[in-house]
Short mmCIF file of N, CA and C in Angstrom, two decimals:
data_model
loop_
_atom_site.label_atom_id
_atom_site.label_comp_id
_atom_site.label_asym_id
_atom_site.label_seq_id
_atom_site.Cartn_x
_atom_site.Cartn_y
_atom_site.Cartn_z
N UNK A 1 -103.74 54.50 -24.18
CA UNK A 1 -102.97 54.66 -22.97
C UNK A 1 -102.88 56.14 -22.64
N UNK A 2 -102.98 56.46 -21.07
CA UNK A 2 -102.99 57.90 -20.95
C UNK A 2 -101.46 58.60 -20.90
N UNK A 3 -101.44 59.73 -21.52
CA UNK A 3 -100.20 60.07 -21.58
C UNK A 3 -99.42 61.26 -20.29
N UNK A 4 -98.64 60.87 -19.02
CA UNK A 4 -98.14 61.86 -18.07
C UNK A 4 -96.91 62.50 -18.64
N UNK A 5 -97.51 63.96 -18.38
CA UNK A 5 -96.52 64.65 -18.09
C UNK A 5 -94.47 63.69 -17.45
N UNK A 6 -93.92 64.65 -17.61
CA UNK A 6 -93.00 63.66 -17.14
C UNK A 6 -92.54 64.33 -15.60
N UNK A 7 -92.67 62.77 -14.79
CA UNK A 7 -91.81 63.11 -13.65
C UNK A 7 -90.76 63.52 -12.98
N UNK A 8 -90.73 64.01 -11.93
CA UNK A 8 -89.08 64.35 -11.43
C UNK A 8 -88.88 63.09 -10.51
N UNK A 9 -87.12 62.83 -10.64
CA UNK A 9 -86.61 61.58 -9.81
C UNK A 9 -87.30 61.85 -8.63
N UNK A 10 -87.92 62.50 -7.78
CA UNK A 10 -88.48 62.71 -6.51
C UNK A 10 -89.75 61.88 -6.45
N UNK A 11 -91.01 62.52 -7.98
CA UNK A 11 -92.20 62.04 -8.04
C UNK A 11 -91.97 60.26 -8.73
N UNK A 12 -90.69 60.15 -9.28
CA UNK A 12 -90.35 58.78 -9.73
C UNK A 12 -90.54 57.72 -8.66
N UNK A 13 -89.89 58.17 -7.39
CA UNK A 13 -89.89 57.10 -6.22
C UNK A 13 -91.22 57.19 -5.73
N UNK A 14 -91.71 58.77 -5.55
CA UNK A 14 -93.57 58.50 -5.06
C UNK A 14 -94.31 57.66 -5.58
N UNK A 15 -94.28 57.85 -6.58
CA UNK A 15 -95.16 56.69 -7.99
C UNK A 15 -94.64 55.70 -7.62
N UNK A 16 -93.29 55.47 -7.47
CA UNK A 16 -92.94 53.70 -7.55
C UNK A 16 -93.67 53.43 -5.84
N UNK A 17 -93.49 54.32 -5.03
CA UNK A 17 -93.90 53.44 -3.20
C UNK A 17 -95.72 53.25 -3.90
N UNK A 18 -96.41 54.08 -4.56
CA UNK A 18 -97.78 53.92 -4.56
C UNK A 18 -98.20 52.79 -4.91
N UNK A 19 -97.35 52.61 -6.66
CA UNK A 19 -97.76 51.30 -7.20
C UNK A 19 -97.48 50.20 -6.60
N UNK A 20 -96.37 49.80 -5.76
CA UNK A 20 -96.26 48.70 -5.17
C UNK A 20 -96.89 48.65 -3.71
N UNK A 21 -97.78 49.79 -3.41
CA UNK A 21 -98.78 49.86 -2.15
C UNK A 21 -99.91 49.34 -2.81
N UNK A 22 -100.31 49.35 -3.87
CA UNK A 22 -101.36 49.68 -4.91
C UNK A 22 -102.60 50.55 -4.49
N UNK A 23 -101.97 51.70 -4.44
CA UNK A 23 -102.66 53.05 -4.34
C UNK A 23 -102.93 54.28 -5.27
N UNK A 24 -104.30 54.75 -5.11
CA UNK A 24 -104.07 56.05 -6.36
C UNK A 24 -103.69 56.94 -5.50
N UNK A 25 -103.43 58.11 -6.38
CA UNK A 25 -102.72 59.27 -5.96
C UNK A 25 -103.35 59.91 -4.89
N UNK A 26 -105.09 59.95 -4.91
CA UNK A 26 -105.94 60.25 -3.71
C UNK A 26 -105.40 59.70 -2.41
N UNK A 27 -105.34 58.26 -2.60
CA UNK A 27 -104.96 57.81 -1.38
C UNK A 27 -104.02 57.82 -0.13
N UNK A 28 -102.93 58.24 -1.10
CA UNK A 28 -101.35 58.26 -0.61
C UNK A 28 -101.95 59.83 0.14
N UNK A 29 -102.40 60.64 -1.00
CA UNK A 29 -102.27 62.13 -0.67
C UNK A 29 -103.15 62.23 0.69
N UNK A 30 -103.83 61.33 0.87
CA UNK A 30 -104.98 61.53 1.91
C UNK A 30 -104.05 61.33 3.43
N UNK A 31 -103.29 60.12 2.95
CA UNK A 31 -102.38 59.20 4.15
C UNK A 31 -101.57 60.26 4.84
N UNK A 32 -100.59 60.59 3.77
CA UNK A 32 -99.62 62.04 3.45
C UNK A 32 -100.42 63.54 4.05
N UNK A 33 -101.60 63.32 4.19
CA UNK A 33 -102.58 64.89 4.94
C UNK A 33 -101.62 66.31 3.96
N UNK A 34 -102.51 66.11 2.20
CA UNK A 34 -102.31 66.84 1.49
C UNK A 34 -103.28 66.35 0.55
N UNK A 35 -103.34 67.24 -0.50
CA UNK A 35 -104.46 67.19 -1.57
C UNK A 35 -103.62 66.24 -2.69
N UNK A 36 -104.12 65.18 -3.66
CA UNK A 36 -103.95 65.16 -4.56
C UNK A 36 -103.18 66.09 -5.56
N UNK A 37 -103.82 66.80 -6.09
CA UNK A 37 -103.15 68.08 -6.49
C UNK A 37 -102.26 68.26 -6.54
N UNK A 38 -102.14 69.10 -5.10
CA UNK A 38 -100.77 69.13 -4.78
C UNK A 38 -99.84 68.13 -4.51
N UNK A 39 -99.61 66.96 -4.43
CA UNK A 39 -98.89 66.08 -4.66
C UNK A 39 -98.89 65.56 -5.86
N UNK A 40 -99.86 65.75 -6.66
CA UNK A 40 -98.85 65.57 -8.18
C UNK A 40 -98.56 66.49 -8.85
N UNK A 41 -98.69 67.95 -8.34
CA UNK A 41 -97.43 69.55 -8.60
C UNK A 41 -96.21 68.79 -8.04
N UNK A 42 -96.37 67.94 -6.67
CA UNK A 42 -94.84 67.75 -6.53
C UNK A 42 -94.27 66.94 -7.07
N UNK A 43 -94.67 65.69 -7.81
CA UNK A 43 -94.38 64.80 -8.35
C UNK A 43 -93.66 65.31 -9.56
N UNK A 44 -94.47 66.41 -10.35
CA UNK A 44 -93.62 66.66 -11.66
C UNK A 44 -92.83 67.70 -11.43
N UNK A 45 -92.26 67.91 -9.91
CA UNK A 45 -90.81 68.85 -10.02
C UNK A 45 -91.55 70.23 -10.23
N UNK A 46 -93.25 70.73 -10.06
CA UNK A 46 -93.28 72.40 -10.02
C UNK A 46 -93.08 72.96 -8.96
N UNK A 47 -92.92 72.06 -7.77
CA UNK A 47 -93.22 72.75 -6.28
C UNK A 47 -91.93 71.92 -5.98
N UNK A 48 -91.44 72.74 -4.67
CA UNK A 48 -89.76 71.91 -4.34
C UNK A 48 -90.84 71.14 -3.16
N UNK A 49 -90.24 69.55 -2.64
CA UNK A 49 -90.57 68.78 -1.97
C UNK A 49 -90.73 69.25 -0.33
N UNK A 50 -91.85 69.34 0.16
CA UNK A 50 -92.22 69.87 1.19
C UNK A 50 -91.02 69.25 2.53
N UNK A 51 -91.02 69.51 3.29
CA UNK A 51 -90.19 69.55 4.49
C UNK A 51 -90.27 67.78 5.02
N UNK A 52 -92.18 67.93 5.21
CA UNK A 52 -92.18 67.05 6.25
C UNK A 52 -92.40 65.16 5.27
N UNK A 53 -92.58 66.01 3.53
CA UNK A 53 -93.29 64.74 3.23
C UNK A 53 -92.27 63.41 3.17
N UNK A 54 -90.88 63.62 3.20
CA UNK A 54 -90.36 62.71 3.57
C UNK A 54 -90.42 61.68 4.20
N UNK A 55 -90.12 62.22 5.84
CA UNK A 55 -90.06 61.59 7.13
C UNK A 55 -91.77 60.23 7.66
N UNK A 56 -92.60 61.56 6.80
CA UNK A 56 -94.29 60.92 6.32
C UNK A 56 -94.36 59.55 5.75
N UNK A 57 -93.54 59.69 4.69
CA UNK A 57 -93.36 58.17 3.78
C UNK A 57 -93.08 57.52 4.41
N UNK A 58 -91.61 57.75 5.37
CA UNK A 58 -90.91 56.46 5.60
C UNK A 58 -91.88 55.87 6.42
N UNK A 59 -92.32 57.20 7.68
CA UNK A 59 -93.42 55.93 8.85
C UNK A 59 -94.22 55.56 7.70
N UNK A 60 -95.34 55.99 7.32
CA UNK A 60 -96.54 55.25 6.19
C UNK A 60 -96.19 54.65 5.87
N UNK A 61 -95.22 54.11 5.43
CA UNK A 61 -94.96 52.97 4.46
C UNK A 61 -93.84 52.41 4.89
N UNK A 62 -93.27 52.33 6.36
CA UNK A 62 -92.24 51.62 6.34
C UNK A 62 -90.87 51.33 5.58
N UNK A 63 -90.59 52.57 5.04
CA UNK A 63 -89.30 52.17 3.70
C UNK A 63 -88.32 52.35 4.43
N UNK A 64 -87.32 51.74 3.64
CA UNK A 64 -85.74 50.91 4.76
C UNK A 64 -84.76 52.53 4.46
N UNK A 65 -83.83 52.38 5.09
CA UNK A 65 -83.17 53.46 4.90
C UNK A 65 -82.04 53.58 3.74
N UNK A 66 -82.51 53.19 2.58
CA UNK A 66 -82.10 52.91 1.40
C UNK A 66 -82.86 54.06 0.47
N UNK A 67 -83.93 53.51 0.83
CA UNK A 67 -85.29 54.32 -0.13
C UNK A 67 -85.53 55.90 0.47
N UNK A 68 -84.95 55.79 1.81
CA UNK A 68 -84.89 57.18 2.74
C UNK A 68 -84.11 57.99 1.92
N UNK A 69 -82.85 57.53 1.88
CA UNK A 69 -81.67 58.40 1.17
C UNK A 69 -82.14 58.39 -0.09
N UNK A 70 -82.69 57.49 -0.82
CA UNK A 70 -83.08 57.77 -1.90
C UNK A 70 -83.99 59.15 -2.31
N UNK A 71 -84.76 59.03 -1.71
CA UNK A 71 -85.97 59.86 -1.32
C UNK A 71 -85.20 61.41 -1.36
N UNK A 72 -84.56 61.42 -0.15
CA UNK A 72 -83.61 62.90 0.20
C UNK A 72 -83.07 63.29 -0.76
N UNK A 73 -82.04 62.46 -1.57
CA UNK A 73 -81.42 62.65 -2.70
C UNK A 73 -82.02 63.11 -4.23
N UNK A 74 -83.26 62.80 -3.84
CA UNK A 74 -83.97 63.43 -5.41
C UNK A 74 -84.74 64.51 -5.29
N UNK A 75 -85.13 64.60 -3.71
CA UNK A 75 -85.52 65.81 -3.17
C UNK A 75 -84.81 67.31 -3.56
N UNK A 76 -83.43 66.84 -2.85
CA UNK A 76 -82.50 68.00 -3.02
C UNK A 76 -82.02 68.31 -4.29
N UNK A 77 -82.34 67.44 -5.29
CA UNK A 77 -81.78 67.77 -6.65
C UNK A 77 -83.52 68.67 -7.07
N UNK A 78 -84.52 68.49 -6.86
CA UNK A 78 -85.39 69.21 -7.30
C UNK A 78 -85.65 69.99 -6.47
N UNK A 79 -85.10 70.37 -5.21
CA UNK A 79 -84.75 71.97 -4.59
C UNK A 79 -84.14 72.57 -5.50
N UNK A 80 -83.03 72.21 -6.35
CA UNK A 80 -82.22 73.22 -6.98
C UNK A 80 -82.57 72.93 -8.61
N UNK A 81 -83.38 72.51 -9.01
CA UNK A 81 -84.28 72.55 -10.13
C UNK A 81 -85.61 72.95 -10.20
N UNK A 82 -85.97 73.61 -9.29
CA UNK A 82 -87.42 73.71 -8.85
C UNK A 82 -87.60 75.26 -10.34
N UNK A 83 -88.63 75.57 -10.94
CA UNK A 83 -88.79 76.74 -11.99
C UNK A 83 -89.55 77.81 -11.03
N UNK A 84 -89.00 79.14 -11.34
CA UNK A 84 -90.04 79.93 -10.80
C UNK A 84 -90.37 80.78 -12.02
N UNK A 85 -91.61 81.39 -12.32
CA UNK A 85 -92.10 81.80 -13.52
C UNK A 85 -92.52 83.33 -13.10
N UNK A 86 -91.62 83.73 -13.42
CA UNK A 86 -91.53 85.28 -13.12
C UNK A 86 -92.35 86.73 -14.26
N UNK A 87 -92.61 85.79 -15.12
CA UNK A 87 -93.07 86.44 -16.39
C UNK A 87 -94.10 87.69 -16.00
N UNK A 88 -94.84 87.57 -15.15
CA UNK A 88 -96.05 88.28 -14.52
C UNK A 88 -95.10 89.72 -13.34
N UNK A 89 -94.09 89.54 -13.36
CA UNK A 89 -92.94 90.47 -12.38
C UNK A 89 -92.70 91.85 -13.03
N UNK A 90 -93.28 92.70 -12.31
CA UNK A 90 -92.30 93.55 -13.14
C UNK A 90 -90.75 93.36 -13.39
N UNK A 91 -90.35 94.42 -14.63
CA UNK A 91 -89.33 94.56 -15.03
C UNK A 91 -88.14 94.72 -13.96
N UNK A 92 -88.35 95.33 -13.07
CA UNK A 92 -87.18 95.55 -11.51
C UNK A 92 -87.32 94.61 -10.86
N UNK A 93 -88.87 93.78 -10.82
CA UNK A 93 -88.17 92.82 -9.72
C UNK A 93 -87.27 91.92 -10.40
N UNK A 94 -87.51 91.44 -11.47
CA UNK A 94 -86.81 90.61 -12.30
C UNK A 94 -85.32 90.53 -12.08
N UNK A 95 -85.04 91.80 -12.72
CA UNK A 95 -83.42 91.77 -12.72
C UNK A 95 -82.74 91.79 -11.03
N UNK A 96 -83.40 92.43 -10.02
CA UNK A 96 -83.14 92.44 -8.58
C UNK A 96 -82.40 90.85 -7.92
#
């Protein structure tokens, strides 16, 4: 069995609308007018959830306004969990 990285509650609900679309990640990402890739950076919480990919889902896929708020709600928790990796910064910007 292949082993993923682990998801953020955000990429939790993406994965769950795909599998019950029964879609790979290409597909959605294609629907969504984004790369693969980059939609599974967003899935595991490295990138904060783009603006528009929300509003995207609900038309694509028709989800009720249950799964909307859902959606928003795990969004905004991985806005304010999002990592930035500063290691490569100098020393001033760091502490700034």
């Amino acid at each position: 069995m292949k082993k993923h990285g682990s998801l953020s509650p955000f990429g939790k609900l993406v994965r769950k609308i795909r599998v019950d679309h029964d879609e790979t990640q290409g597909v959605m990402a294609k629907k969504l007018r984004t790369g693969p890739t980059y939609l599974c950076i967003i899935e595991h919480g490295k990138y904060p959830v783009p603006k528009g990919i929300i509003p995207a889902l609900v038309k694509q896929y028709s989800l009720d306004k249950e799964m909307e708020k859902e959606l928003y709600e795990a969004a905004a928790k991985q806005q304010r969990h999002s990592k930035i990796n500063l290691e490569h910064c100098d020393e001033e910007v760091r502490i700034s």
